[in-house]
């Protein structure tokens, strides 16, 4: 019996050792970003409520320019579309999602700035937008940012756009911050909000939606430059280099322009040319 017990104990030890090894080989929970395609999936943060950029449709499928960029980059990292898990990345949570390892990348109209670079790294930029205002189609009272003084201005929590207006251009504007752009649009339509501010690419996507056609218009301002980057964990230079290479290839093979035309062209939006990649250089 003693021999049997010793043998059984040894067997258990071997099984436990193998189990620990298997568990340890899974990498981080958001996917490794390796080019061997050996991981089951990669988790990428995108917006779920931005038509033309990042939208989760009623059928559960995702569409938009950022979705196309994310899918292209993931493929260059070794992941097929069915290996991508898209996770909602609201503006205020993007840095946390990256830092906590909940996502490997964030491709969510994510403007590169110094404040964010203190917490995360970026690849790119891959797109240049400009801040603008969306107003009701029949509103002629707002033609410049200063006209927002004493008016109700809406944007999403965590976005830089509203603060730009509030601190630099219209300090007397009544700033309303919502969880998502949909809430701002509802307020704009019912008159409780006078203007929605964010990037012109985002505003154009909303204005072009079938249900919104004829209701809203862009004022046509360029209140700021908004270079979109792909957010990733700080210090991951290897991943940054690979993502930058993927973005360069996307531009060079024509896939970038094709994605712009397909997603933003229907809104009549004229995008800037693909910007030069500066992060990580």
Coordinates of C-alpha atoms in Angstrom, one line a residue:
X1 CA 0.0 0.0 0.0
X2 CA 2.8 2.4 0.8
X3 CA 4.3 1.8 -2.7
X4 CA 0.9 2.5 -4.3
X5 CA 0.5 5.7 -2.3
X6 CA 3.9 6.9 -3.3
X7 CA 3.2 6.2 -6.9
X8 CA -0.2 8.0 -6.7
X9 CA 1.4 11.0 -5.1
X10 CA 4.0 11.2 -7.9
X11 CA 1.3 11.0 -10.5
X12 CA -0.7 13.8 -8.9
X13 CA 2.4 15.9 -8.7
X14 CA 3.0 15.4 -12.5
X15 CA -0.6 16.3 -13.3
X16 CA -0.5 19.5 -11.1
X17 CA 2.8 20.5 -12.8
X18 CA 1.3 20.0 -16.3
X19 CA -1.8 21.9 -15.3
X20 CA 0.2 24.9 -13.9
X21 CA 2.3 24.9 -17.1
X22 CA -0.8 25.0 -19.3
X23 CA -2.4 27.8 -17.3
X24 CA 0.8 29.8 -17.4
X25 CA 1.0 29.6 -21.2
X26 CA -2.2 31.6 -21.7
X27 CA -0.5 35.0 -21.7
X28 CA -2.4 38.1 -20.5
X29 CA -6.1 38.1 -20.7
X30 CA -6.2 40.6 -23.6
X31 CA -4.1 38.5 -26.0
X32 CA -0.4 38.6 -26.6
X33 CA -0.3 40.5 -29.9
X34 CA 2.2 38.0 -31.2
X35 CA 2.6 37.4 -34.9
X36 CA 2.4 33.6 -34.7
X37 CA -1.4 33.6 -34.3
X38 CA -1.1 31.1 -31.5
X39 CA -3.4 32.9 -29.2
X40 CA -7.1 32.3 -29.2
X41 CA -8.1 35.9 -29.4
X42 CA -7.1 39.5 -29.1
X43 CA -9.3 42.0 -27.3
X44 CA -9.6 45.5 -28.8
X45 CA -11.4 48.4 -27.4
X46 CA -13.6 50.4 -29.8
X47 CA -16.6 52.7 -29.6
X48 CA -20.0 51.1 -29.9
X49 CA -22.0 54.3 -30.6
X50 CA -20.2 56.2 -33.3
X51 CA -21.7 55.6 -36.8
X52 CA -19.0 55.5 -39.5
X53 CA -16.3 54.9 -37.0
X54 CA -17.2 52.4 -34.4
X55 CA -20.7 51.1 -34.2
X56 CA -22.3 48.0 -32.8
X57 CA -25.3 47.2 -35.0
X58 CA -28.5 45.5 -33.8
X59 CA -27.4 42.3 -35.4
X60 CA -24.3 42.3 -33.2
X61 CA -21.9 43.1 -36.0
X62 CA -19.4 46.0 -35.8
X63 CA -18.8 48.5 -38.6
X64 CA -16.9 51.7 -39.1
X65 CA -13.5 53.1 -40.0
X66 CA -11.9 52.3 -36.6
X67 CA -13.3 48.8 -36.9
X68 CA -11.6 48.3 -40.2
X69 CA -8.3 49.7 -38.9
X70 CA -8.5 47.5 -35.9
X71 CA -9.3 44.4 -38.0
X72 CA -6.4 45.2 -40.4
X73 CA -3.9 45.7 -37.6
X74 CA -5.0 42.5 -35.8
X75 CA -4.5 40.5 -39.0
X76 CA -1.0 41.9 -39.3
X77 CA -0.4 40.7 -35.7
X78 CA -1.5 37.2 -36.6
X79 CA -5.2 37.3 -35.7
X80 CA -8.1 36.5 -38.1
X81 CA -11.4 38.5 -37.7
X82 CA -13.0 35.6 -35.8
X83 CA -10.2 35.8 -33.2
X84 CA -11.0 39.5 -32.4
X85 CA -13.1 40.4 -29.4
X86 CA -14.3 43.9 -29.5
X87 CA -14.9 45.5 -26.1
X88 CA -16.7 48.8 -25.6
X89 CA -14.2 51.6 -24.8
X90 CA -16.1 54.7 -23.6
X91 CA -13.9 57.8 -23.5
X92 CA -13.5 58.0 -19.8
X93 CA -12.3 54.4 -19.4
X94 CA -9.8 54.0 -22.3
X95 CA -6.7 54.4 -20.1
X96 CA -8.1 52.1 -17.5
X97 CA -8.9 49.4 -20.0
X98 CA -5.3 49.4 -21.3
X99 CA -3.6 49.7 -17.9
X100 CA -5.7 46.9 -16.4
X101 CA -5.0 44.6 -19.3
X102 CA -8.7 44.3 -20.2
X103 CA -7.8 45.2 -23.8
X104 CA -4.6 44.9 -25.9
X105 CA -5.3 47.9 -28.1
X106 CA -7.8 50.8 -28.1
X107 CA -8.9 52.0 -31.6
X108 CA -11.6 54.4 -30.6
X109 CA -11.2 58.0 -32.0
X110 CA -8.4 58.2 -29.4
X111 CA -6.7 61.6 -29.7
X112 CA -3.0 61.5 -28.9
X113 CA -2.0 64.1 -26.3
X114 CA 0.6 64.5 -23.5
X115 CA -1.8 63.9 -20.7
X116 CA -2.8 60.5 -22.0
X117 CA 0.8 59.6 -23.0
X118 CA 1.6 59.9 -19.3
X119 CA -0.5 56.8 -18.8
X120 CA -0.4 54.8 -22.0
X121 CA 1.6 54.6 -25.2
X122 CA 0.3 55.2 -28.7
X123 CA 1.0 53.9 -32.2
X124 CA 0.2 56.2 -35.2
X125 CA -1.4 58.6 -35.7
X126 CA -3.6 56.9 -38.3
X127 CA -6.1 59.7 -38.9
X128 CA -6.4 63.5 -38.4
X129 CA -9.7 65.0 -37.5
X130 CA -10.7 68.5 -36.3
X131 CA -13.1 69.6 -33.6
X132 CA -16.3 71.0 -34.9
X133 CA -19.9 71.7 -33.7
X134 CA -23.1 70.0 -34.6
X135 CA -26.3 72.1 -34.4
X136 CA -29.9 71.8 -35.5
X137 CA -30.3 72.3 -39.2
X138 CA -32.5 75.4 -38.8
X139 CA -30.2 77.1 -36.2
X140 CA -28.5 80.2 -37.6
X141 CA -27.4 81.6 -34.2
X142 CA -24.2 79.5 -33.9
X143 CA -21.5 80.2 -36.6
X144 CA -18.4 80.3 -34.4
X145 CA -17.3 78.9 -31.0
X146 CA -17.9 82.2 -29.2
X147 CA -21.6 82.0 -30.0
X148 CA -21.8 79.2 -27.4
X149 CA -21.6 81.6 -24.5
X150 CA -24.8 81.3 -22.4
X151 CA -25.8 78.3 -24.5
X152 CA -26.0 74.6 -23.6
X153 CA -23.0 72.6 -25.0
X154 CA -23.0 68.8 -24.8
X155 CA -20.1 66.3 -25.1
X156 CA -19.2 63.0 -23.6
X157 CA -17.4 62.6 -20.2
X158 CA -13.7 62.1 -20.7
X159 CA -13.5 63.8 -24.1
X160 CA -11.2 66.8 -24.6
X161 CA -13.5 68.5 -27.0
X162 CA -15.9 70.2 -24.6
X163 CA -13.1 71.3 -22.3
X164 CA -11.4 72.9 -25.3
X165 CA -14.4 75.1 -25.9
X166 CA -15.1 75.8 -22.2
X167 CA -11.6 76.9 -21.3
X168 CA -10.4 78.5 -24.5
X169 CA -13.2 79.7 -26.6
X170 CA -16.6 80.1 -24.8
X171 CA -16.0 80.2 -21.0
X172 CA -19.6 81.1 -20.3
X173 CA -21.0 78.0 -22.1
X174 CA -23.1 75.7 -20.0
X175 CA -21.2 72.4 -20.3
X176 CA -23.3 69.2 -20.1
X177 CA -21.3 65.9 -20.1
X178 CA -23.1 62.7 -21.0
X179 CA -22.1 59.1 -21.0
X180 CA -22.5 58.8 -24.8
X181 CA -23.1 60.9 -27.9
X182 CA -26.6 59.4 -28.3
X183 CA -27.7 61.3 -25.2
X184 CA -26.3 64.5 -26.6
X185 CA -28.1 64.0 -29.9
X186 CA -31.4 63.4 -28.1
X187 CA -30.9 66.7 -26.2
X188 CA -30.0 68.5 -29.4
X189 CA -33.1 67.2 -31.2
X190 CA -35.5 68.2 -28.3
X191 CA -33.9 71.6 -27.8
X192 CA -32.4 71.0 -24.3
X193 CA -29.0 71.2 -25.9
X194 CA -27.9 73.9 -28.4
X195 CA -24.8 72.2 -29.8
X196 CA -22.8 69.0 -29.6
X197 CA -19.0 69.2 -29.9
X198 CA -16.5 66.6 -30.8
X199 CA -14.4 65.6 -33.8
X200 CA -15.9 66.4 -37.2
X201 CA -15.5 62.8 -38.3
X202 CA -17.8 61.7 -35.5
X203 CA -20.3 64.4 -36.1
X204 CA -20.4 63.6 -39.8
X205 CA -21.2 60.0 -39.0
X206 CA -24.2 60.9 -36.8
X207 CA -25.5 63.5 -39.3
X208 CA -25.4 61.0 -42.1
X209 CA -27.5 58.4 -40.3
X210 CA -30.8 57.7 -42.1
X211 CA -32.8 58.7 -39.0
X212 CA -30.9 62.0 -38.6
X213 CA -30.8 63.2 -42.2
X214 CA -32.0 66.8 -42.5
X215 CA -32.1 67.3 -38.7
X216 CA -28.5 68.5 -38.0
X217 CA -25.6 70.3 -39.7
X218 CA -21.9 70.8 -39.0
X219 CA -20.9 74.4 -38.4
X220 CA -17.7 73.7 -40.4
X221 CA -15.1 74.9 -37.9
X222 CA -11.6 73.5 -37.2
X223 CA -11.3 74.3 -33.5
X224 CA -8.4 71.8 -33.0
X225 CA -6.3 69.1 -34.5
X226 CA -7.2 65.6 -33.3
X227 CA -4.6 63.0 -34.3
X228 CA -6.1 59.6 -33.7
X229 CA -3.7 57.0 -32.3
X230 CA -4.0 53.3 -31.2
X231 CA -3.6 53.1 -27.5
X232 CA -1.5 50.3 -25.9
X233 CA 0.2 49.5 -22.6
X234 CA 3.0 51.9 -21.7
X235 CA 6.4 50.5 -22.4
X236 CA 5.4 47.8 -24.9
X237 CA 7.7 49.0 -27.6
X238 CA 7.6 45.7 -29.5
X239 CA 3.9 46.0 -29.9
X240 CA 4.1 49.7 -30.8
X241 CA 6.6 48.9 -33.5
X242 CA 4.4 46.2 -35.0
X243 CA 1.3 48.3 -34.9
X244 CA 3.1 51.2 -36.6
X245 CA 4.3 48.8 -39.3
X246 CA 0.7 47.6 -39.8
X247 CA -0.6 51.1 -40.2
X248 CA 2.1 52.0 -42.7
X249 CA 1.2 49.0 -44.7
X250 CA -2.5 49.8 -44.6
X251 CA -1.8 53.2 -46.2
X252 CA 0.7 51.9 -48.7
X253 CA -1.6 49.1 -50.1
X254 CA -4.6 51.3 -50.4
X255 CA -6.7 49.7 -47.7
X256 CA -6.7 52.9 -45.6
X257 CA -8.2 55.1 -48.3
X258 CA -10.7 52.3 -49.1
X259 CA -11.8 52.2 -45.5
X260 CA -12.2 56.0 -45.4
X261 CA -14.2 56.1 -48.5
X262 CA -16.5 53.3 -47.5
X263 CA -17.2 54.6 -44.0
X264 CA -17.0 58.4 -44.1
X265 CA -17.6 59.1 -47.8
X266 CA -21.4 58.7 -47.7
X267 CA -21.5 61.6 -45.2
X268 CA -19.8 63.9 -47.7
X269 CA -17.0 64.2 -45.3
X270 CA -13.6 65.1 -46.8
X271 CA -10.9 63.5 -44.7
X272 CA -7.3 64.7 -44.4
X273 CA -4.6 62.6 -46.1
X274 CA -3.2 59.9 -43.9
X275 CA -0.9 61.5 -41.4
X276 CA 2.8 60.7 -40.9
X277 CA 3.4 58.2 -38.0
X278 CA 5.3 60.0 -35.2
X279 CA 4.7 57.8 -32.1
X280 CA 7.6 55.5 -31.2
X281 CA 10.0 57.2 -33.6

